[in-house]
Amino acid sequence: MFRIRFHGRGGQGMKTAANLLSRAFFLEGYEIQDAPRYGSERRGAPIFAYVRADREPILERGAITRPDLILVADDSLIHNPSAGVLQNVNSRTVLLIHSEVPGEVWKDRLQFPGTIIGLPLSAVARSGAQIPVVSASCTGAAAGLVGVIRRETLEPALREELTRLGESVIAQNLETALSAYDAMQPYAGCVKEGGALSAEDYAPPDWIEIPYEDSTISAPVIYRTATSEQIQTGLWRTRRPLIDYSHCNRCSWVCSTFCPDSAIHVDPDRTPHIDYEHCKGCMICLAVCPPHAIYMEKEQPAPIEGGAR
Amino acid sequence: MRRTLLTGNGAAAWGARLAEADYVPAFPITPQTEIIEALAGWSERGEMAGRVVTLDSEHSMLTAAAAAAATGVRVFTATSSQGLLYGMEMIYTAPGWRAPFVMVNVSRALASPITLEADHNDILAARDSGFLQIHCATCQEVLDSVLMAYRLAEHPQVRLPAIVNLDGFYLSFTREPVVIPDQEQVRRFLPPFDPGNVAFRADRPASQAALVLGGSLYSYFRYEAHLATLQALTAYEEVAQAFEREMGRRYPAVEAYRAEDAEYIFFLMGAYATKAKDAVNRLRERGMRIGVVRPRLLRPYPARILQELLRGRRAVAVIDQNLSMGMGGILYSELASALYGMKDAPMLVSYIGGLGGRDISTEELFTMAAQTREAADAGVTPEPRLLYTAAELREVRKMQTIAGSKLPGHMEGKNDE
Amino acid sequence: MSEGTIKSMKNLPQEHILGEGTSLCAGCGGLGALHQIYDLLGEKTVIVNAAGCMTSLAIYPYTPFRGSWLYTAMASAASGAQGIRDALDVLIAQGRLPTEDDLTVIALAGDGSSYGMGLSATSAAIERNLDFLYICYDNEGYGNTGQQFSAATPWGARTTTSRGGHHGKKKDLFAIWAAHHPVYAATVIGAEPLDLARKVEKAIRLRGPRLILAMAPCPTGWGYDPQETVEIGRLAVRCGIWPLKEYEEGRLTHTRIPQPRIPVEEYLQKQSRFRHLFKPERNAEAIAHIQAEVDRYWSNVA
């Protein structure tokens, strides 16, 4: 069975990517299972979707814990712990990251046990292409890597899944998917089907009896305030607002009042500061700043530390 | 302390008054309305300090009740039947807040068809909610159980809301002699509500009942509420003993009547239990060794006590005043699960009766006893039986004819008049 | 009635106390209004939250609040507010809570709850003269489930359950509230912070049922780039589709009369929920209908 995970952000079309790939498998005669998984997080927050494909009817359920292939929509997700990109990876796992940074560099940085392939989105999508095209790239790359989906299967798969989006969107996605498929030909077939879990050689669960506990701790009550500040919603960001202090007129209120996330603080001397740990990158501050003192940069991946977790 | 005449509804209202409930969110519904009318009257006349507020629905009423309890005051409320179902979202929500309060449910059968008289399908719909449940058989027991329910619900090891159940009409509108304890006596038994650290205060801000994501957190909180419910089994004994010390009346979690040497048992809950006791007295005169076992505490389910009480009996007639469509009696299936696999478990014979307030006659109780003995002798468990007579069906046929139902010729009701 | 303290932008709160790190969408217009309101309300508050987008403000063990909060259910935030208000009153009357430790009780609900499922409970709370502040964030659809139409969805808007444009007519919640003769009701929008702050400040000082009805532009549900949340809100006010007004002591006052009103299509065409009115071809009739409704509203404003 192929067990494949797609990691992206709400709005990047990871559910669509999974749908497209599973349709392609299906057209090749596979039994498939696909599903998205999201919490309450919204646009910009990490989500994942998964696909299982097998020649036999699929009995497994739920999230994939032994991935054969992981596709990542953008490299800023790698070090976002809540994205869980690297969860349960093993030496058989192939990891494809949409990144300008080459795969070997990632493998070295992450001390990743399996294969890593870097695929710059710019290599497969026309400039000016809409963001959701990354989903088509994920699909095309996955189809190329598994080695059992023919190139000509991608078109009917995309057509069946994307009919309602219209011809121009389908064409754009197809072009991207085919480019990604072609780009993966040097690695075609490097993703191998994983076997079934052994009923003999496995790690048994460390079940415990949970004890009775007083209602003062065993009720869903949060006794501390503003604990949400421990959540780094800055990791959702794909665009970064920056303040050009030479143009900032120290109005003291516009950007900080309009920031919906309370993520712009103003010093007593009226200098605003953006809290990048929490700024979600909505860019409202950029839009409202009267002297246009806020500009935008594409978010760069966070500095890399440590290995796979 | 004085002995007077009270209906079940009156006894429930006195229970709330003596518990010195601070707050009573209310909504009228037959056959419960008298309870809130009595409390509203006392509150208006200053005879009771508690504040009575009529809400716009049972859903709102239960939300207000739980929210007030979560703010740290003692709350009483009451409902019945359709009202209980209308509030069901909050019935399931409130226990998770771990904010204790007491609600009286006056059992009334559920629509459809809509009707007024008692059966237990309403209260059993709340069975899996996390509310504790105490079921009463007499008006005295209603008053006493409200007081006990507060002490149990507020017990530091429990801290869950509790329902005290009484049957519509058979208790709600039925007067019996009831001892009303003195306020001082009640205060000795029931100390003021201590909300602990679950309460909204300016110096202790808290976010209560927060969303959880992921099955691990959810499982933990839900299972802890289950464990707290189980704690109520032990806490109940403590409460019952304290109540007996103060008031002189003893209410075990499961009442056993003339059961010590009994070969046969009537197993049922609610007001009909006293009729079963009467039948037992008559049957014993005829030499049958039979008794009554009646769970007062239904949640937590007193499985171990039931196992002890029923081990070694020949057979038990389980009388369910409820009906789980496509399954049968709910008490029957719960008891079967408690006794399954137990050595010397008795045979269980299932009867469904008393739906929508239909009487269960003493003759029927005699017949159930006889059938149960025969079944035990033959060693064959009979099919579940609905208590329903040919005369009743004949009456139904007449009404179907009046309603214009096209009955096949042999079914047509003859109009005797 | 004494004058408020908020006269200009300079008087707006400088400190923003609603915690960062909530899981609400980037650019959320509801959160944009709520954080401004919360800055004025402060910490001695208890918010009773109905099911909706704001449910996920507090996800155990993370809360953005510095005061208290209680999650209830979709239909009964106002009833939860009743229970808490009554309980606080009982505690104060019994001397168990010092008056200075009293809390302001707030119901927080979206349009799905406020215009629909929770309306009966809210109506009853106003009728009981409950002392509470009701905040509705109106994103004109069931936003938390992906923007299906609600009783607050405007005519013509595309939602996931009205692909061809909504056929219903948005309820007038402000008028429904005003018909109950509450002590105060106001419409606000996060894009107009001074107007919002003045109204919230006034609402805080009053006792009784009070409504702050905030239009909440929703990038996810309405279909626009999150950075345009404020711009869309300003357009809503300038084209007159979201009148800023207040009801007080039986009097209705418009706090901003857009003069001149820009054409409503300048507001509509920025949102993909109205794109079908412009592409593939312009639906002049529908646009004119929406414009006529807005014009009719303002023709009745003296």
Coordinates of C-alpha atoms in Angstrom, one line a residue, chain A:
Chain A
M1 CA 0.0 0.0 0.0
F2 CA 1.1 3.6 -0.8
R3 CA 0.6 5.9 2.2
I4 CA 1.0 9.5 1.3
R5 CA 0.6 12.7 3.3
F6 CA 0.2 16.3 2.0
H7 CA 1.1 19.2 4.3
G8 CA 0.1 22.7 3.6
R9 CA -1.9 25.6 5.0
G10 CA -5.6 26.3 4.9
G11 CA -6.2 27.8 1.5
Q12 CA -3.3 26.0 -0.3
G13 CA -5.5 23.2 -1.6
M14 CA -4.0 20.2 0.1
K15 CA -7.4 18.5 0.2
T16 CA -7.6 19.1 -3.6
A17 CA -4.1 17.7 -4.0
A18 CA -5.1 14.5 -2.2
N19 CA -8.3 14.3 -4.3
L20 CA -6.4 14.7 -7.6
L21 CA -3.8 12.1 -6.7
S22 CA -6.3 9.6 -5.4
R23 CA -8.4 10.1 -8.6
A24 CA -5.3 9.4 -10.7
F25 CA -4.6 6.2 -8.6
F26 CA -8.2 5.2 -9.0
L27 CA -8.1 5.6 -12.8
E28 CA -5.0 3.3 -12.8
G29 CA -7.2 0.7 -11.1
Y30 CA -6.2 1.2 -7.5
E31 CA -8.4 1.1 -4.5
I32 CA -8.0 4.4 -2.7
Q33 CA -8.9 6.3 0.5
D34 CA -8.4 10.0 0.9
A35 CA -9.3 12.5 3.6
P36 CA -8.4 16.0 4.8
R37 CA -7.7 16.6 8.5
Y38 CA -8.0 20.0 10.1
G39 CA -8.7 21.3 13.5
S40 CA -10.3 24.6 14.2
E41 CA -7.5 26.5 12.5
R42 CA -8.2 28.7 9.6
R43 CA -6.8 30.0 6.4
G44 CA -3.1 30.1 6.8
A45 CA -2.9 27.6 9.6
P46 CA -1.2 24.2 9.0
I47 CA -3.5 21.4 7.7
F48 CA -2.8 18.0 6.2
A49 CA -4.5 15.5 3.9
Y50 CA -3.7 11.9 3.1
V51 CA -4.1 9.3 0.4
R52 CA -3.9 5.5 0.6
A53 CA -3.7 3.5 -2.5
D54 CA -3.6 -0.3 -2.8
R55 CA -4.5 -3.1 -5.2
E56 CA -6.6 -4.6 -2.4
P57 CA -9.6 -3.0 -0.7
I58 CA -8.2 -0.7 2.1
L59 CA -9.1 -1.4 5.7
E60 CA -6.8 1.1 7.4
R61 CA -8.4 4.2 8.8
G62 CA -7.4 7.6 10.0
A63 CA -4.1 9.6 9.8
I64 CA -1.1 8.0 8.2
T65 CA 1.5 7.0 10.8
R66 CA 3.9 5.2 8.5
P67 CA 4.3 7.5 5.5
D68 CA 5.9 6.4 2.3
L69 CA 5.8 9.9 0.8
I70 CA 5.2 13.3 2.3
L71 CA 4.6 16.4 0.1
V72 CA 5.0 19.8 1.6
A73 CA 3.4 22.9 0.0
D74 CA 5.9 25.4 1.3
D75 CA 9.1 25.0 3.3
S76 CA 8.0 27.4 6.1
L77 CA 5.9 24.5 7.4
I78 CA 8.9 22.2 8.1
H79 CA 9.8 23.7 11.4
N80 CA 6.2 24.5 12.5
P81 CA 5.7 21.9 15.2
S82 CA 1.9 22.1 14.9
A83 CA 2.2 21.1 11.2
G84 CA 3.7 17.8 12.2
V85 CA 5.4 17.4 8.8
L86 CA 8.1 15.1 10.1
Q87 CA 5.9 13.0 12.2
N88 CA 6.6 9.2 12.0
V89 CA 9.2 9.6 9.2
N90 CA 11.5 6.6 8.7
S91 CA 14.4 5.7 6.4
R92 CA 11.9 4.6 3.7
T93 CA 10.1 7.9 3.7
V94 CA 10.5 10.2 0.7
L95 CA 10.0 13.9 1.5
L96 CA 9.2 16.4 -1.3
I97 CA 9.4 20.0 -0.3
H98 CA 8.4 22.9 -2.4
S99 CA 11.5 25.0 -1.8
E100 CA 14.2 27.0 -3.5
V101 CA 16.7 25.2 -1.3
P102 CA 17.9 21.9 -2.7
G103 CA 16.9 18.6 -1.2
E104 CA 20.5 17.6 -0.2
V105 CA 20.8 20.8 1.9
W106 CA 17.4 20.0 3.6
K107 CA 18.6 16.4 4.2
D108 CA 21.7 17.6 5.8
R109 CA 19.9 20.3 7.8
L110 CA 17.2 18.0 9.1
Q111 CA 19.4 14.9 9.4
F112 CA 16.5 13.2 7.7
P113 CA 16.7 9.4 7.6
G114 CA 15.0 9.1 4.1
T115 CA 15.2 10.8 0.8
I116 CA 14.5 14.5 0.4
I117 CA 13.7 16.2 -2.9
G118 CA 13.5 20.0 -3.2
L119 CA 11.2 21.3 -5.9
P120 CA 11.0 25.1 -6.5
L121 CA 7.5 26.1 -7.3
S122 CA 8.9 28.5 -9.8
A123 CA 10.2 25.6 -11.8
V124 CA 6.8 24.1 -12.4
A125 CA 4.3 27.0 -12.3
R126 CA 4.2 30.1 -14.6
S127 CA 4.9 33.3 -12.7
G128 CA 1.7 34.9 -11.7
A129 CA 0.0 31.5 -11.2
Q130 CA -2.4 31.5 -8.3
I131 CA -1.3 29.9 -5.0
P132 CA -3.6 26.9 -5.2
V133 CA -1.5 25.7 -8.1
V134 CA 0.9 24.3 -5.5
S135 CA -1.7 21.6 -5.0
A136 CA -1.4 20.6 -8.6
S137 CA 2.3 20.5 -8.3
C138 CA 2.0 18.3 -5.2
T139 CA -0.2 15.9 -7.2
G140 CA 2.0 15.9 -10.3
A141 CA 5.1 15.3 -8.2
A142 CA 3.5 12.5 -6.2
A143 CA 2.3 10.8 -9.4
G144 CA 5.8 11.0 -10.8
L145 CA 7.4 9.7 -7.7
V146 CA 5.2 6.6 -7.1
G147 CA 6.0 5.4 -10.6
V148 CA 2.7 3.6 -11.2
I149 CA 0.7 6.5 -12.6
R150 CA 1.0 7.2 -16.3
R151 CA 1.6 10.8 -17.4
E152 CA -1.6 10.7 -19.6
T153 CA -3.7 9.8 -16.6
L154 CA -3.2 13.2 -15.0
E155 CA -5.5 15.0 -17.4
P156 CA -8.6 12.9 -16.9
A157 CA -8.0 12.9 -13.2
L158 CA -7.8 16.7 -13.0
R159 CA -10.8 17.1 -15.3
E160 CA -13.0 14.9 -13.1
E161 CA -12.0 16.6 -9.9
L162 CA -11.9 20.2 -11.1
T163 CA -14.8 20.4 -13.5
R164 CA -16.6 23.1 -11.7
L165 CA -13.6 25.4 -11.7
G166 CA -13.7 26.0 -15.4
E167 CA -11.4 25.4 -18.3
S168 CA -8.7 28.0 -17.7
V169 CA -8.2 26.8 -14.1
I170 CA -8.0 23.2 -15.2
A171 CA -5.5 24.1 -17.9
Q172 CA -3.3 26.0 -15.5
N173 CA -3.4 23.2 -13.0
L174 CA -2.7 20.6 -15.6
E175 CA 0.3 22.4 -16.9
T176 CA 1.7 22.6 -13.4
A177 CA 0.9 19.0 -12.6
L178 CA 2.6 17.8 -15.8
S179 CA 5.7 20.0 -15.2
A180 CA 6.0 18.6 -11.7
Y181 CA 5.5 15.0 -13.0
D182 CA 8.2 15.5 -15.6
A183 CA 10.6 17.1 -13.0
M184 CA 10.3 14.0 -10.9
Q185 CA 11.3 11.5 -13.7
P186 CA 14.9 11.2 -12.4
Y187 CA 13.3 9.9 -9.1
A188 CA 10.4 7.9 -10.7
G189 CA 9.5 4.9 -8.7
C190 CA 11.7 5.9 -5.7
V191 CA 8.6 5.7 -3.4
K192 CA 8.0 2.1 -2.5
E193 CA 4.8 0.7 -1.1
G194 CA 5.0 0.1 2.6
G195 CA 4.0 -3.3 4.0
A196 CA 1.4 -4.2 6.6
L197 CA 2.1 -3.9 10.3
S198 CA 3.3 -7.1 11.8
A199 CA 1.1 -8.6 14.5
E200 CA 4.1 -10.1 16.2
D201 CA 6.8 -7.4 16.0
Y202 CA 5.2 -4.2 17.2
A203 CA 5.3 -1.8 20.0
P204 CA 2.4 -2.5 22.4
P205 CA 0.5 0.6 23.8
D206 CA 1.5 1.8 27.2
W207 CA -2.0 1.8 28.6
I208 CA -2.6 3.1 32.1
E209 CA -5.6 3.4 34.4
I210 CA -6.2 7.1 34.6
P211 CA -6.9 8.0 38.2
Y212 CA -10.0 9.9 39.6
E213 CA -9.0 13.5 39.9
D214 CA -10.6 16.4 41.7
S215 CA -12.8 18.6 39.6
T216 CA -10.5 21.5 40.3
I217 CA -8.1 20.0 37.8
S218 CA -10.3 17.6 35.8
A219 CA -12.7 20.2 34.3
P220 CA -11.9 22.0 31.1
V221 CA -11.3 25.3 32.9
I222 CA -8.3 27.6 32.1
Y223 CA -7.3 29.4 35.3
R224 CA -4.5 31.5 33.7
T225 CA -5.1 34.5 31.4
A226 CA -3.9 35.2 27.9
T227 CA -2.3 31.8 27.6
S228 CA -3.0 32.0 23.8
E229 CA 0.1 34.0 23.6
Q230 CA 2.0 30.8 23.8
I231 CA 0.7 29.9 20.4
Q232 CA 3.0 31.1 17.6
T233 CA 0.5 32.1 15.0
G234 CA 3.4 33.9 13.3
L235 CA 4.1 30.5 11.8
W236 CA 1.0 30.8 9.7
R237 CA 2.5 33.7 7.9
T238 CA 3.5 33.5 4.2
R239 CA 4.0 37.3 3.9
R240 CA 5.8 39.5 6.4
P241 CA 4.9 43.1 7.0
L242 CA 7.9 45.4 7.8
I243 CA 7.8 48.9 9.1
D244 CA 10.0 51.5 7.4
Y245 CA 10.6 53.7 10.4
S246 CA 12.0 56.5 8.3
H247 CA 8.4 56.9 6.9
C248 CA 6.4 56.1 10.1
N249 CA 4.9 59.3 11.4
R250 CA 4.4 57.9 14.9
C251 CA 0.6 58.3 14.8
S252 CA 0.5 55.9 17.7
W253 CA -2.7 54.2 16.8
V254 CA -3.6 53.2 13.3
C255 CA -1.7 50.0 12.7
S256 CA -2.1 48.8 16.2
T257 CA -5.8 49.5 16.4
F258 CA -6.6 47.8 13.1
C259 CA -4.4 44.8 13.7
P260 CA -7.1 42.2 14.5
D261 CA -4.7 40.1 16.4
S262 CA -3.3 42.7 18.8
A263 CA 0.1 42.0 17.3
I264 CA 1.3 45.5 17.0
H265 CA 2.5 47.2 20.2
V266 CA 3.3 50.9 20.5
D267 CA 6.0 52.1 22.7
P268 CA 5.4 55.1 25.0
D269 CA 7.5 57.1 22.4
R270 CA 4.8 56.1 19.9
T271 CA 7.0 53.7 17.9
P272 CA 5.1 50.7 16.7
H273 CA 6.5 47.2 16.8
I274 CA 5.2 44.2 15.0
D275 CA 5.2 41.0 17.1
Y276 CA 6.3 38.5 14.5
E277 CA 5.7 35.5 16.8
H278 CA 2.0 36.2 16.5
C279 CA 1.5 38.3 13.3
K280 CA -0.5 36.1 10.9
G281 CA 0.5 38.2 7.9
C282 CA -3.0 39.5 7.1
M283 CA -1.3 42.8 5.9
I284 CA -4.2 45.0 7.2
C285 CA -1.5 47.2 8.7
L286 CA 0.1 47.7 5.3
A287 CA -3.3 48.6 3.8
V288 CA -4.2 51.1 6.5
C289 CA -0.9 52.9 7.3
P290 CA -1.5 56.6 6.2
P291 CA 2.1 57.4 5.2
H292 CA 2.5 53.9 3.6
A293 CA 5.4 53.2 6.0
I294 CA 4.7 49.4 6.0
Y295 CA 5.9 47.2 3.2
M296 CA 5.7 43.5 2.6
E297 CA 8.2 40.7 1.9
K298 CA 7.7 37.1 1.1
E299 CA 8.2 35.1 4.3
Q300 CA 11.6 33.3 4.5
P301 CA 11.8 29.9 6.1
A302 CA 12.9 30.2 9.7
P303 CA 16.6 29.4 10.4
I304 CA 17.1 25.7 10.6
E305 CA 18.2 24.1 13.8
G306 CA 18.2 20.6 15.0
G307 CA 17.2 17.4 13.2
A308 CA 14.1 15.5 12.4
R309 CA 11.7 15.1 15.3

